[in-house]
mmCIF file of C-alpha atoms in Angstrom:
data_model
loop_
_atom_site.group_PDB
_atom_site.id
_atom_site.type_symbol
_atom_site.label_atom_id
_atom_site.label_comp_id
_atom_site.label_asym_id
_atom_site.label_seq_id
_atom_site.Cartn_x
_atom_site.Cartn_y
_atom_site.Cartn_z
ATOM 1 C CA MET A 719 -90.390 -13.339 -21.461
ATOM 2 C CA ALA A 720 -91.288 -12.075 -17.971
ATOM 3 C CA PRO A 721 -95.095 -12.450 -18.434
ATOM 4 C CA LEU A 722 -94.527 -16.104 -19.341
ATOM 5 C CA LEU A 723 -92.882 -16.744 -15.979
ATOM 6 C CA GLN A 724 -96.151 -16.448 -14.107
ATOM 7 C CA TYR A 725 -97.485 -19.443 -16.063
ATOM 8 C CA LEU A 726 -94.462 -21.698 -15.827
ATOM 9 C CA ARG A 727 -94.686 -24.663 -13.500
ATOM 10 C CA LYS A 728 -92.125 -23.897 -10.914
ATOM 11 C CA GLU A 729 -90.829 -27.449 -10.555
ATOM 12 C CA VAL A 730 -90.289 -28.415 -14.216
ATOM 13 C CA LEU A 731 -89.072 -26.416 -17.202
ATOM 14 C CA ASP A 732 -88.812 -28.496 -20.372
ATOM 15 C CA LEU A 733 -87.845 -26.574 -23.506
ATOM 16 C CA ARG A 734 -86.261 -29.470 -25.407
ATOM 17 C CA ARG A 735 -86.235 -29.644 -29.198
ATOM 18 C CA ASN A 736 -86.924 -25.987 -29.841
ATOM 19 C CA LYS A 737 -84.941 -23.471 -31.798
ATOM 20 C CA ASN A 738 -83.924 -21.404 -28.806
ATOM 21 C CA ASN A 739 -80.550 -19.804 -29.247
ATOM 22 C CA GLY A 740 -78.327 -17.290 -27.566
ATOM 23 C CA ILE A 741 -77.063 -17.379 -24.018
ATOM 24 C CA LEU A 742 -79.055 -18.705 -21.079
ATOM 25 C CA PRO A 743 -81.710 -16.168 -20.075
ATOM 26 C CA TYR A 744 -81.112 -14.515 -16.705
ATOM 27 C CA TRP A 745 -84.648 -15.295 -15.481
ATOM 28 C CA LEU A 746 -83.832 -19.015 -15.204
ATOM 29 C CA GLY A 747 -82.054 -18.154 -11.983
ATOM 30 C CA THR A 748 -85.281 -16.737 -10.520
ATOM 31 C CA LEU A 749 -87.081 -20.096 -10.545
ATOM 32 C CA LEU A 750 -86.561 -20.973 -6.873
ATOM 33 C CA GLU A 751 -88.526 -24.224 -6.923
ATOM 34 C CA LEU A 752 -87.037 -25.579 -10.157
ATOM 35 C CA GLN A 753 -86.324 -29.299 -9.872
ATOM 36 C CA VAL A 754 -86.112 -30.326 -13.540
ATOM 37 C CA LEU A 755 -84.441 -28.274 -16.270
ATOM 38 C CA VAL A 756 -84.370 -29.730 -19.792
ATOM 39 C CA LEU A 757 -82.902 -27.613 -22.587
ATOM 40 C CA ARG A 758 -81.733 -30.490 -24.829
ATOM 41 C CA PHE A 759 -81.501 -30.005 -28.611
ATOM 42 C CA ASN A 760 -81.488 -26.235 -28.819
ATOM 43 C CA ARG A 761 -78.888 -23.751 -29.954
ATOM 44 C CA PHE A 762 -77.876 -22.198 -26.666
ATOM 45 C CA HIS A 763 -74.228 -21.205 -26.583
ATOM 46 C CA GLY A 764 -71.636 -19.412 -24.514
ATOM 47 C CA HIS A 765 -70.669 -20.078 -20.932
ATOM 48 C CA THR A 766 -73.317 -21.551 -18.631
ATOM 49 C CA ASP A 767 -72.335 -19.026 -15.952
ATOM 50 C CA THR A 768 -73.313 -16.038 -18.114
ATOM 51 C CA PHE A 769 -76.415 -15.103 -16.129
ATOM 52 C CA LYS A 770 -74.959 -15.480 -12.647
ATOM 53 C CA THR A 771 -74.225 -11.784 -12.341
ATOM 54 C CA LYS A 772 -77.926 -10.949 -12.577
ATOM 55 C CA SER A 773 -79.037 -13.684 -10.201
ATOM 56 C CA LYS A 774 -77.457 -14.994 -7.015
ATOM 57 C CA LEU A 775 -79.547 -18.160 -7.133
ATOM 58 C CA HIS A 776 -77.967 -21.464 -7.933
ATOM 59 C CA PHE A 777 -80.816 -23.977 -8.326
ATOM 60 C CA PRO A 778 -80.754 -25.504 -4.827
ATOM 61 C CA LYS A 779 -83.707 -27.827 -5.563
ATOM 62 C CA LEU A 780 -82.581 -29.005 -8.995
ATOM 63 C CA ARG A 781 -82.664 -32.790 -9.331
ATOM 64 C CA ILE A 782 -82.459 -33.233 -13.097
ATOM 65 C CA ILE A 783 -80.540 -31.017 -15.501
ATOM 66 C CA ASP A 784 -80.250 -31.851 -19.196
ATOM 67 C CA ILE A 785 -78.560 -29.213 -21.323
ATOM 68 C CA SER A 786 -77.196 -31.703 -23.854
ATOM 69 C CA TYR A 787 -76.940 -31.081 -27.591
ATOM 70 C CA ASN A 788 -76.310 -27.368 -27.408
ATOM 71 C CA GLU A 789 -73.188 -25.325 -28.036
ATOM 72 C CA PHE A 790 -72.096 -24.435 -24.509
ATOM 73 C CA THR A 791 -68.404 -23.665 -24.158
ATOM 74 C CA GLY A 792 -65.878 -23.103 -21.428
ATOM 75 C CA LEU A 793 -65.319 -25.006 -18.221
ATOM 76 C CA LEU A 794 -68.001 -27.111 -16.585
ATOM 77 C CA PRO A 795 -70.276 -24.869 -14.468
ATOM 78 C CA ALA A 796 -68.571 -25.334 -11.094
ATOM 79 C CA ASN A 797 -70.561 -22.516 -9.437
ATOM 80 C CA TYR A 798 -73.793 -24.390 -10.004
ATOM 81 C CA ILE A 799 -72.721 -28.014 -9.657
ATOM 82 C CA SER A 800 -71.243 -27.401 -6.218
ATOM 83 C CA ARG A 801 -74.605 -26.000 -5.081
ATOM 84 C CA PHE A 802 -76.943 -28.727 -6.357
ATOM 85 C CA GLU A 803 -78.030 -29.461 -2.787
ATOM 86 C CA ALA A 804 -80.982 -31.634 -3.823
ATOM 87 C CA MET A 805 -78.474 -34.102 -5.307
ATOM 88 C CA MET A 806 -76.625 -34.487 -1.993
ATOM 89 C CA ASN A 807 -77.498 -36.708 0.953
ATOM 90 C CA VAL A 808 -81.075 -37.453 -0.131
ATOM 91 C CA ASP A 809 -83.045 -39.369 2.496
ATOM 92 C CA GLU A 810 -84.532 -42.021 0.234
ATOM 93 C CA HIS A 811 -86.778 -43.442 2.949
ATOM 94 C CA GLU A 812 -88.466 -40.068 3.350
ATOM 95 C CA LEU A 813 -89.013 -39.629 -0.397
ATOM 96 C CA LYS A 814 -89.421 -43.313 -1.311
ATOM 97 C CA LEU A 815 -92.719 -43.142 -3.191
ATOM 98 C CA LYS A 816 -93.136 -39.426 -3.687
ATOM 99 C CA TYR A 817 -93.415 -38.113 -7.211
ATOM 100 C CA MET A 818 -93.154 -34.636 -8.698
ATOM 101 C CA GLY A 819 -96.477 -33.126 -9.678
ATOM 102 C CA ASP A 820 -99.784 -33.750 -8.026
ATOM 103 C CA MET A 821 -102.740 -36.067 -8.589
ATOM 104 C CA TYR A 822 -103.988 -34.057 -11.594
ATOM 105 C CA TYR A 823 -100.733 -33.287 -13.364
ATOM 106 C CA LYS A 824 -98.010 -35.851 -13.918
ATOM 107 C CA ASP A 825 -94.535 -34.560 -14.686
ATOM 108 C CA TYR A 826 -92.420 -36.713 -16.970
ATOM 109 C CA VAL A 827 -89.026 -36.418 -18.567
ATOM 110 C CA VAL A 828 -87.170 -38.181 -21.368
ATOM 111 C CA MET A 829 -83.463 -38.719 -20.782
ATOM 112 C CA ILE A 830 -80.814 -40.162 -23.073
ATOM 113 C CA LEU A 831 -78.719 -42.773 -21.278
ATOM 114 C CA LYS A 832 -75.953 -44.494 -23.239
ATOM 115 C CA GLY A 833 -77.569 -43.453 -26.511
ATOM 116 C CA HIS A 834 -81.063 -44.692 -25.666
ATOM 117 C CA GLU A 835 -84.057 -42.501 -24.861
ATOM 118 C CA ILE A 836 -85.656 -43.501 -21.579
ATOM 119 C CA GLU A 837 -88.936 -41.944 -20.540
ATOM 120 C CA TYR A 838 -89.629 -41.495 -16.868
ATOM 121 C CA SER A 839 -93.428 -41.289 -17.016
ATOM 122 C CA ARG A 840 -93.506 -40.106 -13.430
ATOM 123 C CA ILE A 841 -90.495 -38.603 -11.745
ATOM 124 C CA LEU A 842 -89.604 -39.989 -8.348
ATOM 125 C CA ARG A 843 -88.161 -37.284 -6.139
ATOM 126 C CA VAL A 844 -85.095 -39.451 -5.463
ATOM 127 C CA ILE A 845 -84.014 -39.371 -9.133
ATOM 128 C CA SER A 846 -80.994 -37.107 -9.763
ATOM 129 C CA ILE A 847 -79.450 -36.874 -13.232
ATOM 130 C CA ILE A 848 -76.940 -34.525 -14.868
ATOM 131 C CA ASP A 849 -76.572 -34.564 -18.660
ATOM 132 C CA LEU A 850 -74.119 -32.040 -20.075
ATOM 133 C CA SER A 851 -73.219 -34.160 -23.111
ATOM 134 C CA SER A 852 -72.700 -33.068 -26.704
ATOM 135 C CA ASN A 853 -71.511 -29.547 -25.999
ATOM 136 C CA LYS A 854 -68.087 -27.941 -26.218
ATOM 137 C CA PHE A 855 -67.054 -27.997 -22.567
ATOM 138 C CA ILE A 856 -63.309 -28.013 -21.895
ATOM 139 C CA GLY A 857 -61.065 -28.575 -18.904
ATOM 140 C CA GLU A 858 -61.170 -31.317 -16.319
ATOM 141 C CA ILE A 859 -64.049 -33.171 -14.719
ATOM 142 C CA LEU A 860 -64.906 -31.349 -11.510
ATOM 143 C CA LYS A 861 -63.937 -33.051 -8.249
ATOM 144 C CA SER A 862 -67.011 -31.428 -6.687
ATOM 145 C CA ILE A 863 -69.270 -33.778 -8.671
ATOM 146 C CA GLY A 864 -68.232 -36.406 -6.130
ATOM 147 C CA ARG A 865 -70.192 -34.467 -3.484
ATOM 148 C CA LEU A 866 -73.444 -35.226 -5.355
ATOM 149 C CA ASN A 867 -73.706 -38.622 -3.678
ATOM 150 C CA SER A 868 -77.393 -39.085 -4.567
ATOM 151 C CA LEU A 869 -76.713 -38.820 -8.308
ATOM 152 C CA ARG A 870 -78.205 -41.681 -10.384
ATOM 153 C CA GLY A 871 -76.990 -40.669 -13.842
ATOM 154 C CA LEU A 872 -74.056 -38.598 -15.106
ATOM 155 C CA ASN A 873 -73.394 -37.963 -18.793
ATOM 156 C CA LEU A 874 -70.450 -35.772 -19.786
ATOM 157 C CA SER A 875 -69.809 -37.504 -23.127
ATOM 158 C CA HIS A 876 -68.979 -35.785 -26.417
ATOM 159 C CA ASN A 877 -67.206 -32.736 -25.026
ATOM 160 C CA ASN A 878 -63.544 -31.732 -24.975
ATOM 161 C CA LEU A 879 -62.792 -32.697 -21.377
ATOM 162 C CA LYS A 880 -59.178 -33.597 -20.559
ATOM 163 C CA GLY A 881 -57.171 -34.975 -17.688
ATOM 164 C CA HIS A 882 -57.822 -37.802 -15.252
ATOM 165 C CA ILE A 883 -61.162 -38.982 -13.953
ATOM 166 C CA PRO A 884 -61.252 -37.664 -10.355
ATOM 167 C CA THR A 885 -61.252 -40.283 -7.610
ATOM 168 C CA SER A 886 -64.099 -38.349 -5.960
ATOM 169 C CA LEU A 887 -66.483 -39.973 -8.479
ATOM 170 C CA GLY A 888 -66.084 -43.073 -6.313
ATOM 171 C CA ASN A 889 -68.352 -41.330 -3.767
ATOM 172 C CA LEU A 890 -71.293 -41.640 -6.173
ATOM 173 C CA SER A 891 -72.594 -44.828 -4.572
ATOM 174 C CA LYS A 892 -76.086 -44.493 -6.088
ATOM 175 C CA LEU A 893 -74.798 -43.982 -9.638
ATOM 176 C CA GLU A 894 -76.505 -46.274 -12.159
ATOM 177 C CA SER A 895 -75.304 -44.719 -15.421
ATOM 178 C CA LEU A 896 -71.988 -43.021 -16.211
ATOM 179 C CA ASP A 897 -70.966 -41.880 -19.698
ATOM 180 C CA LEU A 898 -67.645 -40.099 -20.150
ATOM 181 C CA SER A 899 -67.034 -41.293 -23.715
ATOM 182 C CA SER A 900 -65.726 -39.192 -26.592
ATOM 183 C CA ASN A 901 -63.567 -36.877 -24.495
ATOM 184 C CA GLN A 902 -59.795 -36.689 -24.161
ATOM 185 C CA LEU A 903 -59.476 -38.310 -20.744
ATOM 186 C CA VAL A 904 -56.301 -40.155 -19.752
ATOM 187 C CA GLY A 905 -55.241 -42.640 -17.117
ATOM 188 C CA GLU A 906 -57.132 -45.379 -15.371
ATOM 189 C CA ILE A 907 -60.708 -45.393 -14.176
ATOM 190 C CA PRO A 908 -60.525 -44.915 -10.389
#
């Protein structure tokens, strides 16, 4: 796979709807400029932290991550989520009309929000979305997600998450879409 890396766009990696399986490849952590990672509808499995020992990188520029419809297990990936710096304190005035890609190549992404596919034909740099739905994650929703105050969409549905919804999610003032359905959550919505 290493020779392929020289040809990958460093901002966007979209491998959705393939038949990839196994654990996450270690070389994902070497993509320093990665802003969009879409691995939806594959057969990846295991813990999402499995390649951290080979790479100390934690996707500091990642703005969109969609690893839905795989077979990931274990706790939510706290080591990565807490380091998604590009989803924290985004200066929207600075990035207001800036898009990923350049004038010749237009990046786009298709996201599933509340069961509907929505295509972003051009990706504004202020868009931040996390979709970890339809996996086999367990445990509680991470309080550290509340630090991602520039997040626009969060989908943790169809997992085996338990416990209360953390009050820190109230810090997500830019949030437009939240899906926590089909888990085993208890208590009131904060």
